[in-house]
Amino acid sequence: QRERAREGRQREKTAAAAREERASRQERAAGEKDRQQEKRAAREMGRERERQEGSKEEKEREEGSETDRDKSAAKEG
């Protein structure tokens, strides 16, 4: 009878350890998933920033060329 009780406690310890390990593994997986999402969001933000800076540079170039045209027209005029 004592032997059976000891085996039961041992089985319960093993089951508890397995549950804890499973929970820990799930937590790590969730953390990894969060990190992946953060990386993805950061990449998207970077792309959006590049897009905005690119369009800003494009506008500045266009404005600059308009200024050059104005200067040329003034010289000719």
CSV table of N, CA and C in Angstrom, one decimal:
chain,number,residue,atom,x,y,z
A,1,GLN,N,0.8,-1.2,0.0
A,1,GLN,CA,0.0,0.0,0.0
A,1,GLN,C,0.9,1.3,0.0
A,2,ARG,N,1.9,1.3,0.9
A,2,ARG,CA,2.8,2.4,0.9
A,2,ARG,C,3.5,2.6,-0.5
A,3,GLU,N,3.9,1.4,-1.0
A,3,GLU,CA,4.5,1.4,-2.3
A,3,GLU,C,3.6,2.1,-3.4
A,4,ARG,N,2.4,1.7,-3.4
A,4,ARG,CA,1.4,2.3,-4.4
A,4,ARG,C,1.3,3.8,-4.1
A,5,ALA,N,1.2,4.2,-2.9
A,5,ALA,CA,1.1,5.7,-2.6
A,5,ALA,C,2.3,6.4,-3.1
A,6,ARG,N,3.5,5.8,-2.9
A,6,ARG,CA,4.8,6.4,-3.3
A,6,ARG,C,4.8,6.5,-4.9
A,7,GLU,N,4.3,5.5,-5.5
A,7,GLU,CA,4.3,5.5,-7.0
A,7,GLU,C,3.3,6.6,-7.5
A,8,GLY,N,2.2,6.7,-6.8
A,8,GLY,CA,1.2,7.8,-7.1
A,8,GLY,C,1.8,9.2,-7.0
A,9,ARG,N,2.5,9.4,-5.9
A,9,ARG,CA,3.1,10.7,-5.7
A,9,ARG,C,4.2,10.9,-6.8
A,10,GLN,N,4.9,9.9,-7.1
A,10,GLN,CA,6.0,10.0,-8.1
A,10,GLN,C,5.3,10.4,-9.5
A,11,ARG,N,4.2,9.7,-9.8
A,11,ARG,CA,3.5,9.9,-11.0
A,11,ARG,C,3.0,11.3,-11.1
A,12,GLU,N,2.5,11.8,-10.0
A,12,GLU,CA,1.9,13.2,-9.9
A,12,GLU,C,3.1,14.2,-10.1
A,13,LYS,N,4.2,13.9,-9.5
A,13,LYS,CA,5.4,14.8,-9.7
A,13,LYS,C,5.8,14.9,-11.1
A,14,THR,N,5.8,13.7,-11.7
A,14,THR,CA,6.2,13.7,-13.2
A,14,THR,C,5.2,14.4,-14.0
A,15,ALA,N,3.9,14.2,-13.7
A,15,ALA,CA,2.8,14.9,-14.5
A,15,ALA,C,2.9,16.4,-14.3
A,16,ALA,N,3.2,16.8,-13.0
A,16,ALA,CA,3.3,18.3,-12.7
A,16,ALA,C,4.5,18.9,-13.5
A,17,ALA,N,5.6,18.1,-13.5
A,17,ALA,CA,6.8,18.6,-14.2
A,17,ALA,C,6.5,18.7,-15.7
A,18,ALA,N,5.8,17.7,-16.2
A,18,ALA,CA,5.4,17.8,-17.7
A,18,ALA,C,4.5,18.9,-18.0
A,19,ARG,N,3.5,19.2,-17.1
A,19,ARG,CA,2.6,20.3,-17.3
A,19,ARG,C,3.4,21.7,-17.3
A,20,GLU,N,4.3,21.8,-16.3
A,20,GLU,CA,5.1,23.0,-16.2
A,20,GLU,C,6.0,23.2,-17.4
A,21,GLU,N,6.6,22.1,-17.9
A,21,GLU,CA,7.5,22.2,-19.1
A,21,GLU,C,6.6,22.6,-20.3
A,22,ARG,N,5.4,22.0,-20.4
A,22,ARG,CA,4.6,22.4,-21.6
A,22,ARG,C,4.2,23.9,-21.5
A,23,ALA,N,3.8,24.3,-20.3
A,23,ALA,CA,3.5,25.7,-20.1
A,23,ALA,C,4.6,26.6,-20.5
A,24,SER,N,5.8,26.2,-20.0
A,24,SER,CA,7.0,27.0,-20.3
A,24,SER,C,7.3,27.1,-21.8
A,25,ARG,N,7.1,26.0,-22.4
A,25,ARG,CA,7.4,25.9,-23.9
A,25,ARG,C,6.4,26.8,-24.6
A,26,GLN,N,5.1,26.8,-24.2
A,26,GLN,CA,4.1,27.6,-24.8
A,26,GLN,C,4.4,29.1,-24.6
A,27,GLU,N,4.9,29.4,-23.4
A,27,GLU,CA,5.2,30.8,-23.1
A,27,GLU,C,6.4,31.3,-24.0
A,28,ARG,N,7.4,30.4,-24.1
A,28,ARG,CA,8.5,30.8,-25.0
A,28,ARG,C,8.0,31.0,-26.5
A,29,ALA,N,7.2,30.1,-26.9
A,29,ALA,CA,6.7,30.2,-28.3
A,29,ALA,C,5.9,31.4,-28.5
A,30,ALA,N,5.1,31.8,-27.5
A,30,ALA,CA,4.3,33.0,-27.6
A,30,ALA,C,5.2,34.2,-27.6
A,31,GLY,N,6.3,34.2,-26.8
A,31,GLY,CA,7.3,35.3,-26.7
A,31,GLY,C,8.0,35.4,-28.1
A,32,GLU,N,8.3,34.3,-28.7
A,32,GLU,CA,9.0,34.3,-30.0
A,32,GLU,C,8.0,34.9,-31.1
A,33,LYS,N,6.8,34.5,-31.0
A,33,LYS,CA,5.8,35.0,-31.9
A,33,LYS,C,5.6,36.5,-31.8
A,34,ASP,N,5.6,37.0,-30.5
A,34,ASP,CA,5.6,38.5,-30.3
A,34,ASP,C,6.8,39.2,-30.9
A,35,ARG,N,8.0,38.6,-30.7
A,35,ARG,CA,9.2,39.2,-31.3
A,35,ARG,C,9.1,39.2,-32.8
A,36,GLN,N,8.6,38.1,-33.4
A,36,GLN,CA,8.5,38.1,-34.8
A,36,GLN,C,7.6,39.2,-35.3
A,37,GLN,N,6.4,39.4,-34.6
A,37,GLN,CA,5.5,40.4,-35.0
A,37,GLN,C,6.1,41.8,-34.8
A,38,GLU,N,6.9,42.0,-33.7
A,38,GLU,CA,7.5,43.3,-33.5
A,38,GLU,C,8.5,43.6,-34.7
A,39,LYS,N,9.3,42.6,-35.1
A,39,LYS,CA,10.2,42.7,-36.2
A,39,LYS,C,9.5,43.1,-37.4
A,40,ARG,N,8.4,42.4,-37.7
A,40,ARG,CA,7.6,42.6,-38.9
A,40,ARG,C,7.1,44.1,-38.9
A,41,ALA,N,6.6,44.5,-37.7
A,41,ALA,CA,6.0,45.9,-37.6
A,41,ALA,C,7.2,46.9,-37.8
A,42,ALA,N,8.3,46.6,-37.3
A,42,ALA,CA,9.4,47.6,-37.4
A,42,ALA,C,9.9,47.7,-38.9
A,43,ARG,N,9.9,46.5,-39.6
A,43,ARG,CA,10.2,46.5,-41.0
A,43,ARG,C,9.2,47.3,-41.8
A,44,GLU,N,7.9,47.1,-41.5
A,44,GLU,CA,6.9,47.9,-42.2
A,44,GLU,C,7.0,49.4,-41.9
A,45,MET,N,7.3,49.8,-40.7
A,45,MET,CA,7.5,51.2,-40.4
A,45,MET,C,8.7,51.7,-41.1
A,46,GLY,N,9.7,51.0,-41.2
A,46,GLY,CA,10.9,51.4,-41.9
A,46,GLY,C,10.6,51.6,-43.4
A,47,ARG,N,9.9,50.7,-44.0
A,47,ARG,CA,9.5,50.8,-45.4
A,47,ARG,C,8.6,52.0,-45.6
A,48,GLU,N,7.7,52.2,-44.7
A,48,GLU,CA,6.8,53.4,-44.8
A,48,GLU,C,7.6,54.7,-44.7
A,49,ARG,N,8.6,54.7,-43.8
A,49,ARG,CA,9.4,55.9,-43.6
A,49,ARG,C,10.2,56.2,-44.9
A,50,GLU,N,10.8,55.1,-45.5
A,50,GLU,CA,11.6,55.2,-46.7
A,50,GLU,C,10.7,55.7,-47.8
A,51,ARG,N,9.5,55.2,-47.9
A,51,ARG,CA,8.5,55.7,-48.9
A,51,ARG,C,8.3,57.2,-48.8
A,52,GLN,N,8.0,57.6,-47.5
A,52,GLN,CA,7.7,59.0,-47.3
A,52,GLN,C,8.9,59.9,-47.6
A,53,GLU,N,10.1,59.4,-47.1
A,53,GLU,CA,11.3,60.2,-47.4
A,53,GLU,C,11.6,60.2,-48.9
A,54,GLY,N,11.4,59.1,-49.6
A,54,GLY,CA,11.6,59.1,-51.0
A,54,GLY,C,10.7,60.1,-51.7
A,55,SER,N,9.4,60.1,-51.3
A,55,SER,CA,8.5,61.1,-52.0
A,55,SER,C,8.8,62.5,-51.6
A,56,LYS,N,9.4,62.7,-50.4
A,56,LYS,CA,9.8,64.1,-50.0
A,56,LYS,C,11.0,64.5,-50.9
A,57,GLU,N,11.9,63.6,-51.0
A,57,GLU,CA,13.1,63.9,-51.9
A,57,GLU,C,12.7,64.2,-53.3
A,58,GLU,N,11.7,63.4,-53.8
A,58,GLU,CA,11.2,63.6,-55.1
A,58,GLU,C,10.6,65.0,-55.3
A,59,LYS,N,9.8,65.3,-54.3
A,59,LYS,CA,9.2,66.7,-54.3
A,59,LYS,C,10.2,67.8,-54.3
A,60,GLU,N,11.3,67.6,-53.5
A,60,GLU,CA,12.3,68.6,-53.4
A,60,GLU,C,13.1,68.7,-54.7
A,61,ARG,N,13.3,67.5,-55.4
A,61,ARG,CA,14.0,67.6,-56.7
A,61,ARG,C,13.1,68.3,-57.7
A,62,GLU,N,11.8,68.0,-57.7
A,62,GLU,CA,10.9,68.7,-58.6
A,62,GLU,C,10.9,70.2,-58.3
A,63,GLU,N,10.8,70.5,-57.1
A,63,GLU,CA,10.8,72.0,-56.7
A,63,GLU,C,12.1,72.6,-57.1
A,64,GLY,N,13.2,71.9,-56.9
A,64,GLY,CA,14.5,72.4,-57.3
A,64,GLY,C,14.6,72.6,-58.8
A,65,SER,N,14.1,71.6,-59.6
A,65,SER,CA,14.1,71.8,-61.0
A,65,SER,C,13.2,72.9,-61.5
A,66,GLU,N,12.1,73.1,-60.8
A,66,GLU,CA,11.2,74.3,-61.1
A,66,GLU,C,12.0,75.6,-60.8
A,67,THR,N,12.7,75.6,-59.8
A,67,THR,CA,13.5,76.8,-59.5
A,67,THR,C,14.5,77.0,-60.5
A,68,ASP,N,15.2,75.9,-61.0
A,68,ASP,CA,16.2,76.0,-62.0
A,68,ASP,C,15.5,76.6,-63.3
A,69,ARG,N,14.3,76.1,-63.6
A,69,ARG,CA,13.6,76.6,-64.8
A,69,ARG,C,13.3,78.0,-64.7
A,70,ASP,N,12.9,78.4,-63.5
A,70,ASP,CA,12.5,79.8,-63.2
A,70,ASP,C,13.8,80.7,-63.5
A,71,LYS,N,14.9,80.2,-62.9
A,71,LYS,CA,16.2,81.0,-63.1
A,71,LYS,C,16.5,81.1,-64.6
A,72,SER,N,16.4,80.0,-65.3
A,72,SER,CA,16.7,80.0,-66.8
A,72,SER,C,15.8,80.9,-67.5
A,73,ALA,N,14.5,80.9,-67.1
A,73,ALA,CA,13.5,81.8,-67.8
A,73,ALA,C,13.9,83.3,-67.4
A,74,ALA,N,14.3,83.5,-66.3
A,74,ALA,CA,14.6,84.9,-65.8
A,74,ALA,C,15.9,85.4,-66.6
A,75,LYS,N,16.8,84.5,-66.8
A,75,LYS,CA,18.0,84.8,-67.6
A,75,LYS,C,17.6,85.2,-69.0
A,76,GLU,N,16.8,84.3,-69.6
A,76,GLU,CA,16.4,84.5,-71.0
A,76,GLU,C,15.5,85.7,-71.1
A,77,GLY,N,14.7,86.0,-70.1
A,77,GLY,CA,13.7,87.1,-70.2
A,77,GLY,C,14.4,88.4,-70.0
